XYZ file of N, CA, C and O in Angstrom:
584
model
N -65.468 56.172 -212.043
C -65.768 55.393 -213.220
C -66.738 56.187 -214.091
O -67.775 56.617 -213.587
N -66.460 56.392 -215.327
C -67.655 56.544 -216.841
C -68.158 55.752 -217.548
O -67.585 54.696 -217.814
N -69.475 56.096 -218.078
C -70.427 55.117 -218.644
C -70.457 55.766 -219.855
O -70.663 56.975 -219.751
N -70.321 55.358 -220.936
C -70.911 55.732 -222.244
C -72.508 56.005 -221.708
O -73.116 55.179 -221.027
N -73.086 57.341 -222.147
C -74.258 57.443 -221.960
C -76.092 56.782 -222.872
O -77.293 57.032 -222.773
N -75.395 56.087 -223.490
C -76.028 55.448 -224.337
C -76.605 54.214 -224.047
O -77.681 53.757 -224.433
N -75.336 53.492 -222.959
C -76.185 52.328 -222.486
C -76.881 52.375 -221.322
O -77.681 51.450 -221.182
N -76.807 53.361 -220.236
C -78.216 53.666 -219.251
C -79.588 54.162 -220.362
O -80.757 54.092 -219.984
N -79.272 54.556 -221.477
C -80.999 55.190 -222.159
C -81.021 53.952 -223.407
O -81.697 54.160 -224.415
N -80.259 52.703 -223.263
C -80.791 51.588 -223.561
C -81.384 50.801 -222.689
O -82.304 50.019 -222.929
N -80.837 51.012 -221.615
C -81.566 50.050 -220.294
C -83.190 50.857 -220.212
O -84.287 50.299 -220.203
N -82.980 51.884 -220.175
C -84.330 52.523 -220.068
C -85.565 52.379 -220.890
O -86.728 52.385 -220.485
N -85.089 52.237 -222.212
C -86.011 51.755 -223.026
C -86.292 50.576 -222.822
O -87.510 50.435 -222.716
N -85.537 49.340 -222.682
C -85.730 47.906 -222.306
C -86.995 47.939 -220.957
O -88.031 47.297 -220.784
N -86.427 48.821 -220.315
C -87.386 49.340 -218.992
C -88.467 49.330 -219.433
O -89.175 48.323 -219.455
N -88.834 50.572 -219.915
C -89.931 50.856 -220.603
C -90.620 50.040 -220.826
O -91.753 50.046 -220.345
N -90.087 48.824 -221.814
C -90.866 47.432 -222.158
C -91.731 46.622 -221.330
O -92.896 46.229 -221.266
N -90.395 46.539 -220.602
C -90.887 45.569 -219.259
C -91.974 46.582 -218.459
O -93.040 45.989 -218.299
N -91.988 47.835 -217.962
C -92.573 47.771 -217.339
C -93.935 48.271 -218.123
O -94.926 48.429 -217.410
N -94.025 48.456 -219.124
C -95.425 48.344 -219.980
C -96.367 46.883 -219.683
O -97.521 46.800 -219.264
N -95.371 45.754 -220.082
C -95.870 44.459 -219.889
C -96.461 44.112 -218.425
O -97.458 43.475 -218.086
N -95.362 44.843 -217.621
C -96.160 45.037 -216.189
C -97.522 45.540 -215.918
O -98.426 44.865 -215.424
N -97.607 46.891 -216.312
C -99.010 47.329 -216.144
C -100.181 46.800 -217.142
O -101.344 47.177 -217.001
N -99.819 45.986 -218.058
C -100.905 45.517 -218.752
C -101.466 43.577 -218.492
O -102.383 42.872 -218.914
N -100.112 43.370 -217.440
C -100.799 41.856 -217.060
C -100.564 42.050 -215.870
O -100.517 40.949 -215.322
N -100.364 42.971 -215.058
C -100.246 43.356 -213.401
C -99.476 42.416 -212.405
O -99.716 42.188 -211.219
N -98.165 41.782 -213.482
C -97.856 40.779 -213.148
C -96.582 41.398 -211.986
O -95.676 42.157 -212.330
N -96.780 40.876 -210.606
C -95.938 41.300 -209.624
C -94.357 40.426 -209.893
O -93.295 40.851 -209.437
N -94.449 39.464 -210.515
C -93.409 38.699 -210.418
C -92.556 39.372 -211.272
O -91.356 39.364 -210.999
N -92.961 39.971 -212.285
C -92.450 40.411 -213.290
C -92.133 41.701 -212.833
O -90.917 41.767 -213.013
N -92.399 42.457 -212.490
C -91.959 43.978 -211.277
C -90.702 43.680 -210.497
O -89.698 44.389 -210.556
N -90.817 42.556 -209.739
C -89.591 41.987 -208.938
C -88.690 41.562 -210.113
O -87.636 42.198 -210.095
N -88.754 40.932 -210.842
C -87.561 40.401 -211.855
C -87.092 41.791 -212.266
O -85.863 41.841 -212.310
N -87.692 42.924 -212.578
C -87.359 43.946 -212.649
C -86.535 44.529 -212.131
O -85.570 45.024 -212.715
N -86.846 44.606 -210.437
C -86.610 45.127 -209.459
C -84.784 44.415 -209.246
O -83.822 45.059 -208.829
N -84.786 43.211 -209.606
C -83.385 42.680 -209.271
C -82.390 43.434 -210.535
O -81.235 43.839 -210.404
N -83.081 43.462 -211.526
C -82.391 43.869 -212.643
C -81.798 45.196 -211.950
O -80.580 45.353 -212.037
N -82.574 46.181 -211.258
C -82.423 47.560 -211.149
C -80.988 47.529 -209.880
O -80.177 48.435 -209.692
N -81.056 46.227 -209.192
C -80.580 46.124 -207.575
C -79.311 45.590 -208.388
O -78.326 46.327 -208.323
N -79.213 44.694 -208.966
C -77.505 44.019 -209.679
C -76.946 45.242 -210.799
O -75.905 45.073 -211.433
N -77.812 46.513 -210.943
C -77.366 47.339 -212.173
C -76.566 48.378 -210.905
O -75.356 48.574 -210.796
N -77.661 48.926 -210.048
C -76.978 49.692 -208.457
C -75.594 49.038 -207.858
O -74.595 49.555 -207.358
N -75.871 48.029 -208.055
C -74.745 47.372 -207.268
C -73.309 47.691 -208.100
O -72.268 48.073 -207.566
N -73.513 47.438 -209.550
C -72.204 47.453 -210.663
C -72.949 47.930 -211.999
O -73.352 46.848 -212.428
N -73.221 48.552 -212.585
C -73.641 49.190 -213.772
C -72.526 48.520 -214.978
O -72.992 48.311 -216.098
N -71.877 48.377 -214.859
C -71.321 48.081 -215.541
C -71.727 45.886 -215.915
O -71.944 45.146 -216.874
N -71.640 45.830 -214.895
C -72.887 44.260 -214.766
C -74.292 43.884 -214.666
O -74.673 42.784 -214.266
N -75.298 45.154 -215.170
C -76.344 44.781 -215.161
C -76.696 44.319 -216.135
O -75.881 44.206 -217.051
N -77.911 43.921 -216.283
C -78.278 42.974 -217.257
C -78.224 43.661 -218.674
O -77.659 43.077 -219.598
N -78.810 44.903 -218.857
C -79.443 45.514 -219.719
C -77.970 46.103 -220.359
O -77.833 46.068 -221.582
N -77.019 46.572 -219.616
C -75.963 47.338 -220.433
C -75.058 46.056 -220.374
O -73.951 46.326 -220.838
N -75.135 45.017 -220.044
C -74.219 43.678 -220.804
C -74.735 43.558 -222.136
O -73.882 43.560 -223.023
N -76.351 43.417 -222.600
C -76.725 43.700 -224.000
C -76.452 44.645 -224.454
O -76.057 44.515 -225.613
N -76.469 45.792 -224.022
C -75.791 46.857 -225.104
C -74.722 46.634 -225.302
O -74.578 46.681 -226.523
N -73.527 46.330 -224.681
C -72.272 46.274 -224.808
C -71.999 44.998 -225.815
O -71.412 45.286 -226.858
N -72.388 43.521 -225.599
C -72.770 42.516 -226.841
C -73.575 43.023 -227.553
O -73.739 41.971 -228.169
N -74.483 43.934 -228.219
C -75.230 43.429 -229.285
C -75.230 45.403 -229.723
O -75.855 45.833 -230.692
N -74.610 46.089 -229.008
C -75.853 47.403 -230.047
C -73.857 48.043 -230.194
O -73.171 48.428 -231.141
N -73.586 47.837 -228.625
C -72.344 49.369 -228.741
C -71.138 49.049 -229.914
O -70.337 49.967 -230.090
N -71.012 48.177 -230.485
C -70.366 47.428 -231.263
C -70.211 48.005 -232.529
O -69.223 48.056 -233.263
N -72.000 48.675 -232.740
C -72.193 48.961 -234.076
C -72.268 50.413 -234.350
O -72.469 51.037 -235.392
N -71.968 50.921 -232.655
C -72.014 52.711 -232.805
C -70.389 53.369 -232.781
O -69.348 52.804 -232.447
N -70.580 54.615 -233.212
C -69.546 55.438 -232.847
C -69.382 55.382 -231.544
O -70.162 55.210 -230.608
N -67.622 55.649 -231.672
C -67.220 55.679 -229.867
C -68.646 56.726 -229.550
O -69.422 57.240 -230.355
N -68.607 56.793 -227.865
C -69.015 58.432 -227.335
C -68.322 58.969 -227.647
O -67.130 58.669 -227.583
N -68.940 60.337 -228.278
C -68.471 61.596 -227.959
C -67.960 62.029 -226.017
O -66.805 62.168 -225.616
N -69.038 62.129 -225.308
C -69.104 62.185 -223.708
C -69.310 60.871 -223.067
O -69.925 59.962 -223.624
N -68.749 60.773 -221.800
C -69.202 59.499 -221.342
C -69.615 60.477 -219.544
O -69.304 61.621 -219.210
N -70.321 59.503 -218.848
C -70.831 60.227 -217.842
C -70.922 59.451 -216.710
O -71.277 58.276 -216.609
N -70.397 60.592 -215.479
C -70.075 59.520 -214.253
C -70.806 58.996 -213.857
O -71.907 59.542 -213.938
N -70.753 57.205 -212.959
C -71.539 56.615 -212.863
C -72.729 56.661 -211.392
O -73.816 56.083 -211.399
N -72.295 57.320 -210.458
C -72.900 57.566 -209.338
C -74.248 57.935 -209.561
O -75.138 57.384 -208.914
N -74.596 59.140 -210.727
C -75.797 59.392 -210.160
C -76.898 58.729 -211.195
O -78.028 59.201 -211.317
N -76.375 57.443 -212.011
C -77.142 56.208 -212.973
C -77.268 55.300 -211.819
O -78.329 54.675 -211.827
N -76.280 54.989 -210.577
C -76.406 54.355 -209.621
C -77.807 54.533 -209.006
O -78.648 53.655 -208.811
N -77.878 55.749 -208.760
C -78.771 56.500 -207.704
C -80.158 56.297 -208.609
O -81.279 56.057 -208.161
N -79.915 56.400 -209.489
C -81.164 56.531 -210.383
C -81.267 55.128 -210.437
O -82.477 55.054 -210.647
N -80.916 54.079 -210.405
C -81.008 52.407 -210.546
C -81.818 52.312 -209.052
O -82.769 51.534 -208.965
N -81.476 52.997 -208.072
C -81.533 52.974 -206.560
C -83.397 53.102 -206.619
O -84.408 52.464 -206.326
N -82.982 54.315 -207.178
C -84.854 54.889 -207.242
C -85.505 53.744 -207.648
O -86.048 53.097 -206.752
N -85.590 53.304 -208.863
C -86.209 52.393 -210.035
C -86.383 50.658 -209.107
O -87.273 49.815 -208.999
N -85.311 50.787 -208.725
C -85.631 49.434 -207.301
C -86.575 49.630 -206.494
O -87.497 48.815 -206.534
N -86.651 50.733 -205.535
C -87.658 51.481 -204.992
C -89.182 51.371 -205.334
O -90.135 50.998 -204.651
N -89.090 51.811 -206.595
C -90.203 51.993 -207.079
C -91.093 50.614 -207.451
O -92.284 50.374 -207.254
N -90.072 49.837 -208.046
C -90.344 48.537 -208.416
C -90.606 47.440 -207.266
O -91.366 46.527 -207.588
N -90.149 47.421 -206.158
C -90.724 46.869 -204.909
C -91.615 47.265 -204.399
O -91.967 46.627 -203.407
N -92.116 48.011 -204.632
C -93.521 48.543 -204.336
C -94.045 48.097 -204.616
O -94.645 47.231 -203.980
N -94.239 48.463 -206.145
C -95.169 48.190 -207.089
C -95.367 46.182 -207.076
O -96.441 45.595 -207.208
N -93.981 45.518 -206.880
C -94.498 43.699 -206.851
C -95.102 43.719 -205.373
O -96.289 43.410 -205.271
N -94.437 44.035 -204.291
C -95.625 44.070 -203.352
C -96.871 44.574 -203.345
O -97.637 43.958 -202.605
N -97.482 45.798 -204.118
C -98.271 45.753 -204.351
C -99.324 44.533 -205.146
O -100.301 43.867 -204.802
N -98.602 44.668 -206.223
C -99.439 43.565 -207.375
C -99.335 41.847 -206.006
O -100.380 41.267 -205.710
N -98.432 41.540 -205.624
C -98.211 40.548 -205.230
C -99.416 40.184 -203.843
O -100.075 39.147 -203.778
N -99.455 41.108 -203.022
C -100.663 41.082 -202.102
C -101.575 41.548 -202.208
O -102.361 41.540 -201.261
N -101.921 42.218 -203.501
C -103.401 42.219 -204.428
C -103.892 43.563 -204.031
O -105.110 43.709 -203.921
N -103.118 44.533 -203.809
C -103.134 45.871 -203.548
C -102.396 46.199 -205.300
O -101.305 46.573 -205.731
N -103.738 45.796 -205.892
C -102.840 46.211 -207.509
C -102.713 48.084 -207.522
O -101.831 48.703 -208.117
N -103.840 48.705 -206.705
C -103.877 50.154 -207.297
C -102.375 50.732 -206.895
O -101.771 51.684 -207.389
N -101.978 49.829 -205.825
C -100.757 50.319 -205.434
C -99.670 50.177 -206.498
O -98.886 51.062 -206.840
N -99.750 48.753 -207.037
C -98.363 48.301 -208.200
C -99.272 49.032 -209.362
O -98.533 49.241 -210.324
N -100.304 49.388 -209.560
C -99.978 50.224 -211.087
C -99.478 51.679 -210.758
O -98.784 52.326 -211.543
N -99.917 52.168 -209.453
C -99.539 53.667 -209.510
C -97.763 53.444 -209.477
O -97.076 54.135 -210.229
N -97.249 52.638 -208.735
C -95.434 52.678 -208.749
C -95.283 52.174 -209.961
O -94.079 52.378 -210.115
N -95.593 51.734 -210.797
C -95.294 50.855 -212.150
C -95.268 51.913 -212.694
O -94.164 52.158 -213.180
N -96.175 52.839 -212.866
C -96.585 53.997 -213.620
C -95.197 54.971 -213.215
O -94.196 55.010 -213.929
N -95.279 55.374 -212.539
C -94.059 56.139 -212.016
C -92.882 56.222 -212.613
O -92.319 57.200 -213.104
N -92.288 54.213 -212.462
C -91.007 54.278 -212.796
C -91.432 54.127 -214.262
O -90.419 54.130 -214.962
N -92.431 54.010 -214.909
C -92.455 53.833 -216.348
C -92.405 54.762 -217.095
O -92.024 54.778 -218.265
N -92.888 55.800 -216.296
C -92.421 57.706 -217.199
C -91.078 57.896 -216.420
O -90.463 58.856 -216.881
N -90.760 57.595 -215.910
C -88.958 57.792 -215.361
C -88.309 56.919 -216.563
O -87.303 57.364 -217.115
N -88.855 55.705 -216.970
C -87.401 55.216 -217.743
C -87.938 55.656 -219.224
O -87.212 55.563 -220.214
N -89.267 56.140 -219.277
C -89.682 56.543 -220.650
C -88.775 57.612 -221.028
O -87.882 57.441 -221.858
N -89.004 58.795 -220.388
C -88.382 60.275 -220.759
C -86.870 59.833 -220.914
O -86.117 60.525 -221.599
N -86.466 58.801 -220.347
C -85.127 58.642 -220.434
C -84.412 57.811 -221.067
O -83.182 57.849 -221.092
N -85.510 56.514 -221.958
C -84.918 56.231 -222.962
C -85.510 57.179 -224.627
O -85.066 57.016 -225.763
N -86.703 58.203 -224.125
C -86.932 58.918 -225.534
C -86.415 60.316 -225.679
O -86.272 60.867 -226.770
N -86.156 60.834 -224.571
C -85.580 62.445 -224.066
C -84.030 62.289 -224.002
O -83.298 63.014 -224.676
N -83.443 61.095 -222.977
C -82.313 61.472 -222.355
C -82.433 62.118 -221.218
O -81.522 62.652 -220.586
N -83.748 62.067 -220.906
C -83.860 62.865 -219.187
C -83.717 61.589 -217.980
O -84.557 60.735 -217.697
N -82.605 61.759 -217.508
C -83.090 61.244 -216.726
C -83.538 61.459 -215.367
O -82.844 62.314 -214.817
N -84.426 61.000 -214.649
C -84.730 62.011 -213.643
C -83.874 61.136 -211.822
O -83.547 61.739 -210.800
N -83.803 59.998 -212.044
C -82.975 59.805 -210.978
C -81.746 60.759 -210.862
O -81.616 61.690 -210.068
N -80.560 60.186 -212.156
C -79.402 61.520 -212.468
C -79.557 62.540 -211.955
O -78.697 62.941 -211.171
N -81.202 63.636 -212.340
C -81.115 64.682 -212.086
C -81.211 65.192 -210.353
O -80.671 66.121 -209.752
N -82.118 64.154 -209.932
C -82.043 64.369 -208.324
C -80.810 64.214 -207.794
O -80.470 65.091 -206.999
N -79.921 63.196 -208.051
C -78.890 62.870 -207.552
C -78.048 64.449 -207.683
O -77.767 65.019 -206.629
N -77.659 65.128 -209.072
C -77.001 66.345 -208.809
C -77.779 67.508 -208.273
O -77.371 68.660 -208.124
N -78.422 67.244 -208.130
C -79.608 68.204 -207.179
C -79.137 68.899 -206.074
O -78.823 70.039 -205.733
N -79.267 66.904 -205.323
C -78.727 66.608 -203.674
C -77.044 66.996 -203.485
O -76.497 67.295 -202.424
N -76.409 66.896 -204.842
C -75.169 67.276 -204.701
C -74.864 68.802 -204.371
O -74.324 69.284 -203.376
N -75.445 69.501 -205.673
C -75.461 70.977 -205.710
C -76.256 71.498 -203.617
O -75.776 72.470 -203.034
N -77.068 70.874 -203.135
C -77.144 71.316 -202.127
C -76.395 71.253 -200.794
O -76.333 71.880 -199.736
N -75.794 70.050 -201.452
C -74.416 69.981 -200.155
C -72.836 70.450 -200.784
O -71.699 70.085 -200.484
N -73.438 71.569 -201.938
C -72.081 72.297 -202.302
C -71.079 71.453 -203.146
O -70.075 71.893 -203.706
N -71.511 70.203 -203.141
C -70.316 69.817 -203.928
C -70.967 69.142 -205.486
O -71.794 68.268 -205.747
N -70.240 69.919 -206.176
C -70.907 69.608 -208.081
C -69.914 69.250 -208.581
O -68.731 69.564 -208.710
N -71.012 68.108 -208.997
C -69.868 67.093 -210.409
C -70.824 67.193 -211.419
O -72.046 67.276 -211.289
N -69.757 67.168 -213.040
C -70.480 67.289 -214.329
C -71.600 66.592 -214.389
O -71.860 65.827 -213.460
N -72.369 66.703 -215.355
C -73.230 65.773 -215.629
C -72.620 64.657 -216.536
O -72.816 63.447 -216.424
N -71.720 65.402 -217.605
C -71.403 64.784 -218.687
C -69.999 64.838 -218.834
O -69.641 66.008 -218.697
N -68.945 64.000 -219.078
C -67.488 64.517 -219.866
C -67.118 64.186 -221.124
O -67.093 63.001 -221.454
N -66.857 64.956 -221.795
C -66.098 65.005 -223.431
C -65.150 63.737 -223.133
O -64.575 63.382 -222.104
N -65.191 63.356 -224.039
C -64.073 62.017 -224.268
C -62.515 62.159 -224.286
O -61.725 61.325 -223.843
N -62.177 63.463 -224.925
C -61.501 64.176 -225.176
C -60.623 64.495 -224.025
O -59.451 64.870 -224.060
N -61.471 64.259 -222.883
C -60.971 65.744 -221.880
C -60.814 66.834 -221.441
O -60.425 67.223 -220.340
N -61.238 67.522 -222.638
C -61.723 69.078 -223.012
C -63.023 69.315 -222.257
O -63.605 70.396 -222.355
């Protein structure tokens, strides 16, 4: 399966939001609401919360992609961002806040660079781990096929 690459670095920015609001009211509940967002996006990307709004409200108004890009390693990178985000509400949640701001912080320059760069850094580990077990897939494919 391909993703237009536009709606994982909309989810990311949405990220971004949320988890700003996180580190500034240290709210654990709000980390976990997060955290499900990241676990139902892993599960089906194509059904997470954040790229159902792009797809109703933004992709509507853009040019097709040019590239669209396979979905495994946005998976993997959703995988991380869960990770990170259960931490961080167990942290905030059993009052070990230094713990939920340092993971808050984390995934919050992970979805930053990647809704203002296009970096993303889950993606990039994921072909990392690939390239070391020899087997490489694109990052990106032309629409085209070319």
């Amino acid at each position: 399966m391909l993703l237009d690459p536009r709606g994982p670095r909309f989810a990311a920015a949405v990220t971004t939001v949320v988890l700003i609001v996180v580190l500034f009211t240290g709210s654990g509940w709000l980390a976990l609401a997060q955290a499900v967002v990241f676990g139902v996006t892993a599960a089906s990307p194509r059904r997470g919360p954040y790229g159902l709004l792009f797809r109703a409200f933004v992709a509507g108004r853009l040019r097709p992609p040019t590239e669209l890009e396979p979905v495994a390693p946005v998976r993997f990178a959703q995988l991380v961002g869960l990770v990170f985000t259960l931490v961080a509400s167990a942290g905030y949640l059993s009052g070990g806040s230094g713990v939920g701001v340092v993971a808050t912080a984390l995934a919050l320059a992970a979805a930053f660079l990647n809704a203002a760069f296009g970096l993303c850094l889950g993606c990039e580990a994921y072909l990392a781990f690939r390239r070391l077990g020899g087997r490489v897939i694109p990052a990106r494919v032309p629409v085209d096929g070319s």
